[in-house]
Short mmCIF file of C-alpha atoms and ligand atoms in Angstrom, two decimals:
data_model
loop_
_atom_site.label_atom_id
_atom_site.label_comp_id
_atom_site.label_asym_id
_atom_site.label_seq_id
_atom_site.Cartn_x
_atom_site.Cartn_y
_atom_site.Cartn_z
CA MET R 21 -38.95 -17.10 -15.69
CA ALA R 22 -41.43 -14.33 -16.43
CA GLU R 23 -41.56 -12.93 -19.88
CA LEU R 24 -42.43 -9.33 -20.55
CA GLY R 25 -45.06 -8.76 -23.17
CA ALA R 26 -45.37 -5.79 -25.63
CA ALA R 27 -47.22 -3.62 -23.04
CA ALA R 28 -44.87 -4.55 -20.13
CA PRO R 29 -43.35 -1.52 -18.39
CA LEU R 30 -39.77 -0.80 -18.93
CA MET R 31 -37.37 -2.57 -16.54
CA PRO R 32 -35.06 -0.38 -14.58
CA LEU R 33 -31.25 -1.14 -15.04
CA GLU R 34 -30.79 -1.89 -11.33
CA GLN R 35 -33.55 -4.67 -11.48
CA ALA R 36 -32.01 -6.26 -14.60
CA LEU R 37 -28.62 -6.15 -12.90
CA ASP R 38 -29.81 -7.68 -9.77
CA ARG R 39 -31.47 -10.59 -11.59
CA LEU R 40 -28.34 -11.15 -13.59
CA LEU R 41 -26.26 -11.23 -10.58
CA ALA R 42 -28.50 -13.44 -8.64
CA MET R 43 -28.26 -15.84 -11.54
CA ALA R 44 -24.50 -15.57 -11.63
CA ASP R 45 -24.36 -16.31 -7.86
CA GLN R 46 -26.30 -19.57 -8.49
CA ALA R 47 -23.63 -20.71 -11.11
CA PRO R 48 -20.24 -19.83 -9.63
CA LEU R 49 -17.14 -21.14 -11.19
CA CYS R 50 -15.61 -23.25 -8.37
CA GLU R 51 -12.61 -24.56 -10.18
CA ILE R 52 -9.18 -23.15 -9.17
CA GLU R 53 -6.03 -23.09 -11.21
CA ARG R 54 -2.47 -22.40 -9.83
CA VAL R 55 -0.82 -20.22 -12.45
CA PRO R 56 2.76 -18.56 -12.52
CA LEU R 57 2.60 -14.91 -11.66
CA ALA R 58 3.53 -14.10 -15.20
CA GLU R 59 0.23 -15.64 -16.55
CA ALA R 60 -1.97 -14.19 -13.75
CA ASP R 61 -2.57 -10.82 -15.34
CA GLY R 62 -6.33 -10.35 -15.78
CA ARG R 63 -7.38 -13.34 -13.68
CA VAL R 64 -9.44 -13.35 -10.49
CA LEU R 65 -7.86 -14.30 -7.23
CA ALA R 66 -9.46 -17.56 -6.01
CA ALA R 67 -8.45 -17.49 -2.34
CA GLY R 68 -7.31 -14.55 -0.08
CA LEU R 69 -3.59 -13.79 -0.56
CA VAL R 70 -1.93 -14.17 2.92
CA SER R 71 1.46 -12.79 3.60
CA THR R 72 4.08 -15.26 4.51
CA LEU R 73 6.56 -12.34 5.32
CA ASP R 74 6.83 -9.16 7.37
CA LEU R 75 7.06 -6.40 4.74
CA PRO R 76 9.65 -4.97 4.88
CA PRO R 77 11.31 -8.10 6.38
CA TRP R 78 13.50 -5.79 8.59
CA SER R 79 13.72 -2.00 9.45
CA ASN R 80 15.55 -0.25 6.71
CA SER R 81 16.65 3.24 5.91
CA ALA R 82 14.38 5.58 3.78
CA MET R 83 17.30 7.84 2.92
CA ASP R 84 21.02 7.92 1.88
CA GLY R 85 22.56 9.13 5.13
CA TYR R 86 23.84 8.02 8.53
CA ALA R 87 22.40 5.70 11.23
CA LEU R 88 22.91 6.30 14.87
CA ARG R 89 21.59 5.63 18.26
CA LEU R 90 19.95 8.95 19.44
CA ALA R 91 21.12 8.51 23.11
CA ASP R 92 24.71 8.36 21.79
CA TRP R 93 24.55 11.97 20.26
CA ASN R 94 25.40 14.95 22.40
CA GLY R 95 25.94 17.42 19.50
CA GLU R 96 29.61 16.31 19.03
CA PRO R 97 30.76 14.62 15.65
CA LEU R 98 30.62 10.93 15.43
CA VAL R 99 33.01 8.24 14.08
CA VAL R 100 31.64 6.25 11.17
CA SER R 101 32.20 2.65 12.15
CA GLN R 102 30.59 0.80 9.17
CA ARG R 103 29.14 1.26 5.66
CA ILE R 104 25.78 -0.47 4.81
CA GLN R 105 24.41 -0.74 1.43
CA ALA R 106 21.14 -2.12 0.28
CA GLY R 107 21.50 -5.94 0.12
CA GLN R 108 24.05 -6.18 2.87
CA ALA R 109 23.61 -7.60 6.53
CA PRO R 110 24.94 -5.11 8.97
CA ALA R 111 26.89 -5.76 12.21
CA PRO R 112 25.45 -4.23 15.33
CA LEU R 113 26.14 -0.51 15.65
CA LEU R 114 29.19 0.10 17.81
CA ALA R 115 28.25 2.23 20.73
CA GLY R 116 29.10 5.89 20.40
CA THR R 117 29.45 5.70 16.56
CA CYS R 118 27.26 6.03 13.49
CA ALA R 119 27.03 4.02 10.26
CA ARG R 120 26.94 5.20 6.70
CA ILE R 121 23.72 3.94 5.23
CA PHE R 122 21.95 3.84 1.96
CA THR R 123 18.23 3.73 0.97
CA GLY R 124 16.78 0.32 1.57
CA ALA R 125 19.76 -1.12 3.62
CA PRO R 126 18.92 -2.77 6.90
CA VAL R 127 19.22 -0.45 9.92
CA PRO R 128 21.94 -2.05 12.18
CA ALA R 129 20.81 -3.32 15.68
CA GLY R 130 21.21 -0.55 18.15
CA ALA R 131 20.43 2.42 15.75
CA ASP R 132 17.23 4.24 16.14
CA CYS R 133 17.58 7.23 13.85
CA VAL R 134 18.80 8.00 10.17
CA GLU R 135 19.75 11.44 9.24
CA MET R 136 19.78 12.31 5.53
CA GLN R 137 23.23 13.01 4.04
CA GLU R 138 22.21 16.56 3.13
CA ASN R 139 22.07 17.40 6.89
CA VAL R 140 25.46 15.90 7.68
CA GLU R 141 28.93 17.50 7.42
CA SER R 142 31.98 15.24 6.72
CA LEU R 143 34.98 16.34 8.80
CA ALA R 144 38.59 16.09 7.69
CA ASP R 145 39.30 13.49 10.33
CA GLY R 146 36.59 11.19 8.95
CA ARG R 147 34.01 12.00 11.58
CA VAL R 148 30.67 13.52 10.70
CA ARG R 149 28.78 16.28 12.23
CA PHE R 150 24.88 16.37 12.45
CA THR R 151 23.81 19.83 11.74
CA GLN R 152 20.08 19.57 12.48
CA ALA R 153 18.02 18.43 15.43
CA LEU R 154 17.36 14.66 15.24
CA GLY R 155 14.26 12.65 16.00
CA LEU R 156 13.65 9.11 17.18
CA ASN R 157 12.95 6.64 14.31
CA GLN R 158 13.17 9.29 11.76
CA ASN R 159 13.92 8.13 8.19
CA ILE R 160 13.40 4.47 9.31
CA ARG R 161 10.90 2.19 7.64
CA PRO R 162 10.02 -0.13 10.35
CA GLN R 163 9.73 -4.02 9.86
CA GLY R 164 6.22 -5.00 8.89
CA GLN R 165 4.90 -1.42 8.20
CA GLU R 166 3.26 -2.56 4.96
CA THR R 167 2.13 -6.10 6.12
CA ARG R 168 2.76 -8.57 8.84
CA VAL R 169 3.08 -12.38 8.56
CA GLY R 170 -0.38 -13.98 8.45
CA GLU R 171 -2.16 -10.82 7.24
CA GLN R 172 -4.58 -11.10 4.29
CA VAL R 173 -3.24 -8.55 1.72
CA LEU R 174 -5.86 -9.25 -1.08
CA PRO R 175 -9.16 -10.85 -0.67
CA ALA R 176 -10.55 -13.52 -2.81
CA GLY R 177 -12.36 -12.22 -5.78
CA THR R 178 -9.70 -9.61 -6.43
CA CYS R 179 -9.15 -8.90 -10.22
CA LEU R 180 -5.42 -9.17 -10.75
CA GLY R 181 -3.58 -6.41 -12.64
CA PRO R 182 -0.12 -5.00 -12.51
CA ILE R 183 -0.41 -3.61 -9.01
CA GLU R 184 -1.73 -6.68 -7.35
CA LEU R 185 0.94 -8.89 -9.29
CA GLY R 186 3.66 -6.45 -8.01
CA LEU R 187 2.25 -6.70 -4.45
CA ALA R 188 2.27 -10.59 -4.86
CA ALA R 189 5.80 -10.58 -6.01
CA SER R 190 6.83 -8.27 -3.09
CA LEU R 191 5.65 -11.06 -0.91
CA GLY R 192 7.64 -13.55 -2.81
CA HIS R 193 4.69 -15.46 -4.53
CA ALA R 194 5.78 -17.04 -7.65
CA HIS R 195 2.31 -18.56 -8.30
CA LEU R 196 -1.20 -17.61 -7.59
CA ASP R 197 -4.51 -19.58 -7.20
CA VAL R 198 -6.99 -18.12 -9.65
CA VAL R 199 -10.48 -18.90 -10.83
CA ARG R 200 -10.64 -21.01 -13.89
CA LYS R 201 -11.64 -18.93 -17.01
CA VAL R 202 -15.31 -18.85 -17.76
CA ARG R 203 -15.95 -20.28 -21.22
CA VAL R 204 -18.09 -17.77 -23.31
CA ALA R 205 -19.24 -18.49 -26.78
CA VAL R 206 -19.78 -15.38 -28.87
CA LEU R 207 -22.50 -15.59 -31.63
CA SER R 208 -23.33 -12.72 -34.05
CA THR R 209 -26.68 -13.21 -35.54
CA GLY R 210 -27.71 -11.36 -38.79
CA ASP R 211 -28.07 -12.38 -42.48
CA GLU R 212 -26.38 -9.11 -43.24
CA LEU R 213 -23.23 -9.77 -41.63
CA VAL R 214 -19.94 -10.46 -43.23
CA ASP R 215 -16.46 -10.76 -41.55
CA PRO R 216 -13.79 -8.27 -42.49
CA GLY R 217 -11.44 -9.78 -45.02
CA GLN R 218 -14.49 -10.73 -47.27
CA PRO R 219 -15.96 -8.77 -50.04
CA LEU R 220 -19.03 -6.85 -49.02
CA GLY R 221 -22.30 -7.70 -51.17
CA PRO R 222 -25.36 -5.60 -51.64
CA GLY R 223 -27.12 -5.03 -48.28
CA GLN R 224 -24.22 -6.53 -46.33
CA ILE R 225 -22.31 -4.84 -43.38
CA TYR R 226 -19.09 -6.06 -41.68
CA ASN R 227 -19.41 -7.75 -38.40
CA SER R 228 -18.15 -5.39 -35.71
CA ASN R 229 -19.72 -6.89 -32.50
CA ARG R 230 -17.80 -10.25 -32.84
CA ARG R 231 -14.38 -8.45 -32.74
CA LEU R 232 -15.58 -6.04 -30.07
CA LEU R 233 -16.81 -8.82 -27.77
CA VAL R 234 -14.12 -11.47 -28.42
CA SER R 235 -11.26 -8.92 -27.64
CA TRP R 236 -13.31 -7.50 -24.60
CA LEU R 237 -14.07 -10.92 -23.15
CA GLN R 238 -10.31 -11.84 -23.43
CA ARG R 239 -9.36 -8.78 -21.56
CA LEU R 240 -11.79 -9.79 -18.83
CA GLY R 241 -10.12 -13.08 -18.45
CA CYS R 242 -12.61 -15.25 -20.23
CA GLU R 243 -11.94 -18.24 -22.51
CA VAL R 244 -13.59 -17.33 -25.72
CA ILE R 245 -15.33 -19.71 -28.11
CA ASP R 246 -15.72 -17.81 -31.33
CA ALA R 247 -18.87 -19.23 -32.81
CA GLY R 248 -18.80 -16.80 -35.77
CA ILE R 249 -21.97 -15.62 -37.68
CA LEU R 250 -25.34 -17.17 -37.32
CA PRO R 251 -27.76 -16.55 -40.24
CA ASP R 252 -31.32 -15.52 -39.31
CA ASP R 253 -32.68 -19.06 -39.53
CA LEU R 254 -34.47 -21.15 -36.95
CA ALA R 255 -33.02 -24.58 -37.97
CA LYS R 256 -29.54 -23.20 -38.11
CA THR R 257 -29.94 -21.44 -34.75
CA ARG R 258 -31.08 -24.62 -33.02
CA THR R 259 -28.21 -26.51 -34.66
CA ARG R 260 -25.61 -24.00 -33.68
CA LEU R 261 -26.82 -23.59 -30.05
CA ALA R 262 -26.72 -27.45 -29.74
CA GLN R 263 -23.02 -27.26 -30.70
CA LEU R 264 -22.28 -25.04 -27.75
CA GLY R 265 -23.12 -27.33 -24.92
CA HIS R 266 -19.52 -26.88 -23.59
CA ALA R 267 -19.94 -23.06 -23.21
CA GLU R 268 -20.79 -21.60 -19.78
CA LEU R 269 -22.45 -18.55 -21.29
CA ILE R 270 -23.71 -18.10 -24.85
CA LEU R 271 -23.41 -14.32 -25.61
CA SER R 272 -25.12 -13.29 -28.86
CA THR R 273 -25.81 -10.07 -30.59
CA GLY R 274 -28.63 -9.07 -32.81
CA GLY R 275 -32.09 -10.50 -33.46
CA VAL R 276 -33.66 -9.12 -30.32
CA SER R 277 -35.13 -6.01 -31.78
CA VAL R 278 -38.97 -5.73 -31.44
CA GLY R 279 -40.87 -6.98 -34.50
CA GLU R 280 -37.90 -9.02 -35.93
CA ALA R 281 -38.23 -12.85 -36.38
CA ASP R 282 -36.54 -13.81 -33.08
CA PHE R 283 -34.92 -17.23 -33.84
CA LEU R 284 -32.84 -17.21 -30.68
CA GLY R 285 -35.99 -16.65 -28.60
CA VAL R 286 -37.85 -19.39 -30.48
CA ALA R 287 -35.05 -21.90 -29.86
CA LEU R 288 -34.76 -20.99 -26.27
CA ARG R 289 -38.38 -21.26 -25.59
CA GLU R 290 -38.32 -24.78 -27.30
CA GLU R 291 -35.41 -26.19 -25.45
CA GLY R 292 -34.85 -24.06 -22.44
CA GLU R 293 -36.30 -20.84 -21.04
CA LEU R 294 -36.40 -17.35 -22.01
CA ALA R 295 -36.92 -13.89 -20.52
CA LEU R 296 -37.21 -10.91 -22.92
CA TRP R 297 -36.41 -7.60 -20.98
CA LYS R 298 -37.22 -4.20 -22.26
CA LEU R 299 -34.72 -2.13 -20.38
CA ALA R 300 -35.20 1.57 -19.30
CA ILE R 301 -31.90 2.44 -20.96
CA LYS R 302 -30.72 4.05 -24.10
CA PRO R 303 -29.06 2.68 -26.08
CA GLY R 304 -29.74 -0.98 -25.38
CA LYS R 305 -33.52 -1.40 -24.66
CA PRO R 306 -33.95 -5.20 -25.67
CA LEU R 307 -32.19 -7.79 -23.85
CA THR R 308 -32.75 -11.60 -23.82
CA PHE R 309 -31.75 -13.76 -20.90
CA GLY R 310 -32.44 -17.45 -20.94
CA HIS R 311 -30.95 -20.96 -21.00
CA PHE R 312 -30.50 -23.50 -23.84
CA ARG R 313 -30.24 -27.03 -22.63
CA GLY R 314 -29.02 -25.65 -19.37
CA VAL R 315 -26.40 -23.06 -20.79
CA PRO R 316 -27.12 -19.66 -19.83
CA VAL R 317 -27.68 -17.27 -22.84
CA ILE R 318 -27.60 -13.44 -22.92
CA GLY R 319 -28.77 -11.95 -26.03
CA LEU R 320 -27.42 -8.29 -26.52
CA PRO R 321 -28.97 -5.92 -29.05
CA GLY R 322 -27.09 -5.78 -32.50
CA ASN R 323 -26.39 -2.08 -32.82
CA PRO R 324 -22.81 -1.78 -31.98
CA ALA R 325 -23.09 1.06 -29.42
CA SER R 326 -26.00 -0.89 -27.89
CA THR R 327 -23.89 -4.03 -27.76
CA LEU R 328 -21.20 -1.96 -25.95
CA VAL R 329 -23.40 -0.30 -23.41
CA THR R 330 -25.27 -3.42 -22.51
CA PHE R 331 -22.18 -5.63 -22.26
CA ALA R 332 -20.52 -2.94 -20.21
CA LEU R 333 -23.58 -2.38 -17.67
CA LEU R 334 -25.05 -5.95 -17.62
CA ALA R 335 -22.98 -8.90 -19.24
CA ARG R 336 -19.73 -7.73 -17.89
CA PRO R 337 -20.88 -7.59 -14.18
CA TYR R 338 -22.70 -10.93 -14.71
CA LEU R 339 -19.39 -12.61 -16.00
CA MET R 340 -17.26 -11.11 -13.30
CA ARG R 341 -19.56 -12.26 -10.61
CA ARG R 342 -19.54 -15.80 -12.26
CA MET R 343 -15.77 -15.58 -11.66
CA GLY R 344 -16.18 -14.67 -7.99
CA VAL R 345 -15.83 -10.87 -8.08
CA VAL R 346 -17.82 -9.47 -5.37
CA ASP R 347 -17.81 -5.79 -6.24
CA VAL R 348 -18.58 -5.64 -9.95
CA THR R 349 -19.75 -1.92 -9.95
CA PRO R 350 -17.41 0.14 -12.15
CA LEU R 351 -15.90 3.26 -10.51
CA ALA R 352 -17.90 6.30 -11.61
CA PHE R 353 -17.72 10.01 -10.72
CA GLU R 354 -19.71 13.15 -10.88
CA VAL R 355 -18.79 15.78 -13.47
CA PRO R 356 -20.41 18.96 -14.57
CA VAL R 357 -21.66 18.78 -18.18
CA GLY R 358 -20.45 21.19 -20.99
CA PHE R 359 -23.60 20.47 -23.14
CA THR R 360 -27.42 21.07 -22.75
CA TRP R 361 -30.04 18.26 -22.79
CA SER R 362 -33.65 19.57 -23.36
CA LYS R 363 -35.65 16.54 -24.03
CA PRO R 364 -36.28 14.52 -21.04
CA GLY R 365 -36.40 10.82 -21.90
CA ASN R 366 -38.31 7.85 -20.41
CA ARG R 367 -35.09 5.82 -20.44
CA ARG R 368 -31.74 6.44 -18.80
CA GLU R 369 -29.30 7.56 -21.49
CA TYR R 370 -25.68 6.48 -21.69
CA LEU R 371 -24.23 9.02 -23.87
CA ARG R 372 -20.67 8.41 -25.34
CA GLY R 373 -18.73 11.33 -24.05
CA ARG R 374 -15.40 12.56 -23.08
CA LEU R 375 -13.90 15.13 -20.50
CA GLU R 376 -12.92 18.57 -21.77
CA ASN R 377 -11.60 21.05 -19.22
CA GLY R 378 -13.32 19.14 -16.61
CA ARG R 379 -16.72 19.05 -18.21
CA ALA R 380 -18.40 16.14 -19.94
CA VAL R 381 -19.06 16.62 -23.57
CA ILE R 382 -20.66 14.24 -25.99
CA TYR R 383 -20.19 12.93 -29.55
CA PRO R 384 -22.48 14.70 -31.84
CA ASN R 385 -24.02 11.62 -33.25
CA GLN R 386 -25.49 9.41 -30.40
CA SER R 387 -27.03 6.91 -32.82
CA SER R 388 -26.90 3.30 -31.42
CA GLY R 389 -25.36 2.21 -34.77
CA VAL R 390 -22.46 4.61 -34.45
CA LEU R 391 -19.48 2.75 -32.81
CA ARG R 392 -17.28 5.64 -33.75
CA SER R 393 -18.99 7.59 -30.87
CA ALA R 394 -17.44 5.12 -28.33
CA ALA R 395 -14.07 5.17 -30.05
CA TRP R 396 -13.96 9.01 -29.56
CA ALA R 397 -15.36 8.75 -25.99
CA GLU R 398 -13.53 8.33 -22.73
CA GLY R 399 -16.73 7.37 -20.98
CA LEU R 400 -20.46 6.99 -20.60
CA VAL R 401 -22.39 9.97 -19.51
CA GLU R 402 -25.36 9.03 -17.55
CA VAL R 403 -28.51 11.13 -18.04
CA LEU R 404 -31.20 10.00 -15.73
CA GLU R 405 -34.78 9.25 -16.84
CA GLY R 406 -36.80 12.56 -17.05
CA ARG R 407 -33.90 14.87 -16.64
CA THR R 408 -33.08 17.93 -18.49
CA LEU R 409 -29.46 19.51 -18.25
CA ALA R 410 -28.22 22.96 -18.29
CA GLU R 411 -24.45 23.55 -18.73
CA GLY R 412 -22.86 22.99 -15.32
CA ASP R 413 -25.34 20.44 -14.07
CA ARG R 414 -23.81 17.29 -12.69
CA VAL R 415 -24.00 13.81 -14.09
CA ARG R 416 -22.36 10.50 -13.35
CA PHE R 417 -19.49 9.57 -15.75
CA ILE R 418 -18.38 6.04 -16.11
CA PRO R 419 -14.82 5.87 -17.66
CA LEU R 420 -14.61 3.33 -20.31
CA SER R 421 -11.31 2.32 -18.95
CA GLU R 422 -13.19 1.05 -15.90
CA VAL R 423 -15.19 -1.42 -17.85
CA LEU R 424 -12.88 -2.51 -20.50
CA GLY R 425 -10.59 -4.59 -18.22
P1 LIG B 512 -30.77 -6.52 -34.78
O1 LIG B 512 -30.75 -6.48 -33.32
O2 LIG B 512 -30.45 -7.86 -35.31
O3 LIG B 512 -32.10 -5.95 -35.28
O4 LIG B 512 -29.61 -5.49 -35.24
C1 LIG B 512 -29.92 -4.06 -35.00
C2 LIG B 512 -28.76 -3.35 -35.88
O5 LIG B 512 -27.49 -3.73 -35.69
C3 LIG B 512 -29.08 -3.78 -37.38
O6 LIG B 512 -28.73 -2.56 -38.07
C4 LIG B 512 -27.88 -4.67 -37.70
O7 LIG B 512 -27.41 -4.65 -38.97
C5 LIG B 512 -26.82 -4.29 -36.76
N1 LIG B 512 -26.03 -5.34 -36.27
C6 LIG B 512 -26.40 -6.45 -35.77
N2 LIG B 512 -25.36 -7.24 -35.45
C7 LIG B 512 -24.32 -6.63 -35.90
C8 LIG B 512 -22.92 -6.88 -35.78
N3 LIG B 512 -22.47 -8.20 -35.40
N4 LIG B 512 -22.04 -5.98 -36.26
C9 LIG B 512 -22.42 -4.77 -36.83
N5 LIG B 512 -23.71 -4.55 -36.82
C10 LIG B 512 -24.68 -5.43 -36.31
MG1 LIG B 513 -30.49 -8.99 -36.93
#
């Protein structure tokens, strides 16, 4: 694996992503688990979901009203010969009559039209008069309009959420075949780190990346091995990495800044392979990718906003692809900006911003150490390399909600 030296050019985001996805494609998770629908939220569908039903299973009424055969109607009132509620099985419609029918109830054989009750007058003798012109098949939801037996309704690789689970339930599935969770070990490197709950000594800070990544990974359907804090020490780095042989990805933060003693890098070089990338993005320039005794390792930069951006744009798609998701690109859209940007950068910026009156605005402090910027934000505002912005210019906006789940 090529390593980039100090003078190497910055790597475009697309190139880094392509490389990571290619590596993910070489190490797919092939094991499948059958889980109850109730446990499938957030998982990835392992095989295409094929319908075993027509949906709806029979033609049914879209309205509360009256079902009739259009050819039986000559403008005269009709006798009501049966009453059909949702959940009932109707008798065939008697010729020359109509049926009282409710939303979701099966349309009786022989009927080809439903009129809504608002357009029907009940007469004193029990018959009903249709007051408006009627059309063939109106207000009838035909059998199989949503799906037919044998049709694939969700492809393999679909991320399952409430909507997909609702759809699977509508087809009667009690269990789904999903991809096994990928096992990700989370390591926070840094002598200065202390976990919340401990007193803060001189020079120490609380470890925010551990919680950020552990919670995020769980949402993505990963099995997390919380490997805690790793001091900046080569021997301890070797020992800790060696304990993580059961992980399918080691995700570390910190220790990848230029000039710092890079213990992770040294350990990877000794017992595996290492690529150090300098990405053309801000925040999040330095990124490590390598293997330790065959286990893939991604080293994200330690500043929390850098961790967030590199995880969202690179590590997340890599993990989703390992789990078989084909389209790992988050939905983004173009918005006009409500701020100006006068200094063109040589790296693409991902500013923490939100939408106000349809325009993207940014948090005033965009330091990569300020995680509060992302808590305030609704999305990442992408400012391309070499670009300046005047108010109203358009940029891409990636909603954080798109990448968090
Ligand atoms: P590093 O990449 O190790 O040089 O870290 C860059 C900056 O991020 C330093 O200010 C670190 O203190 C900070 N940092 C590193 N890891 C964490 C973490 N887990 N939580 C909060 N801040 C961190
Ligand atoms: Mg550090």
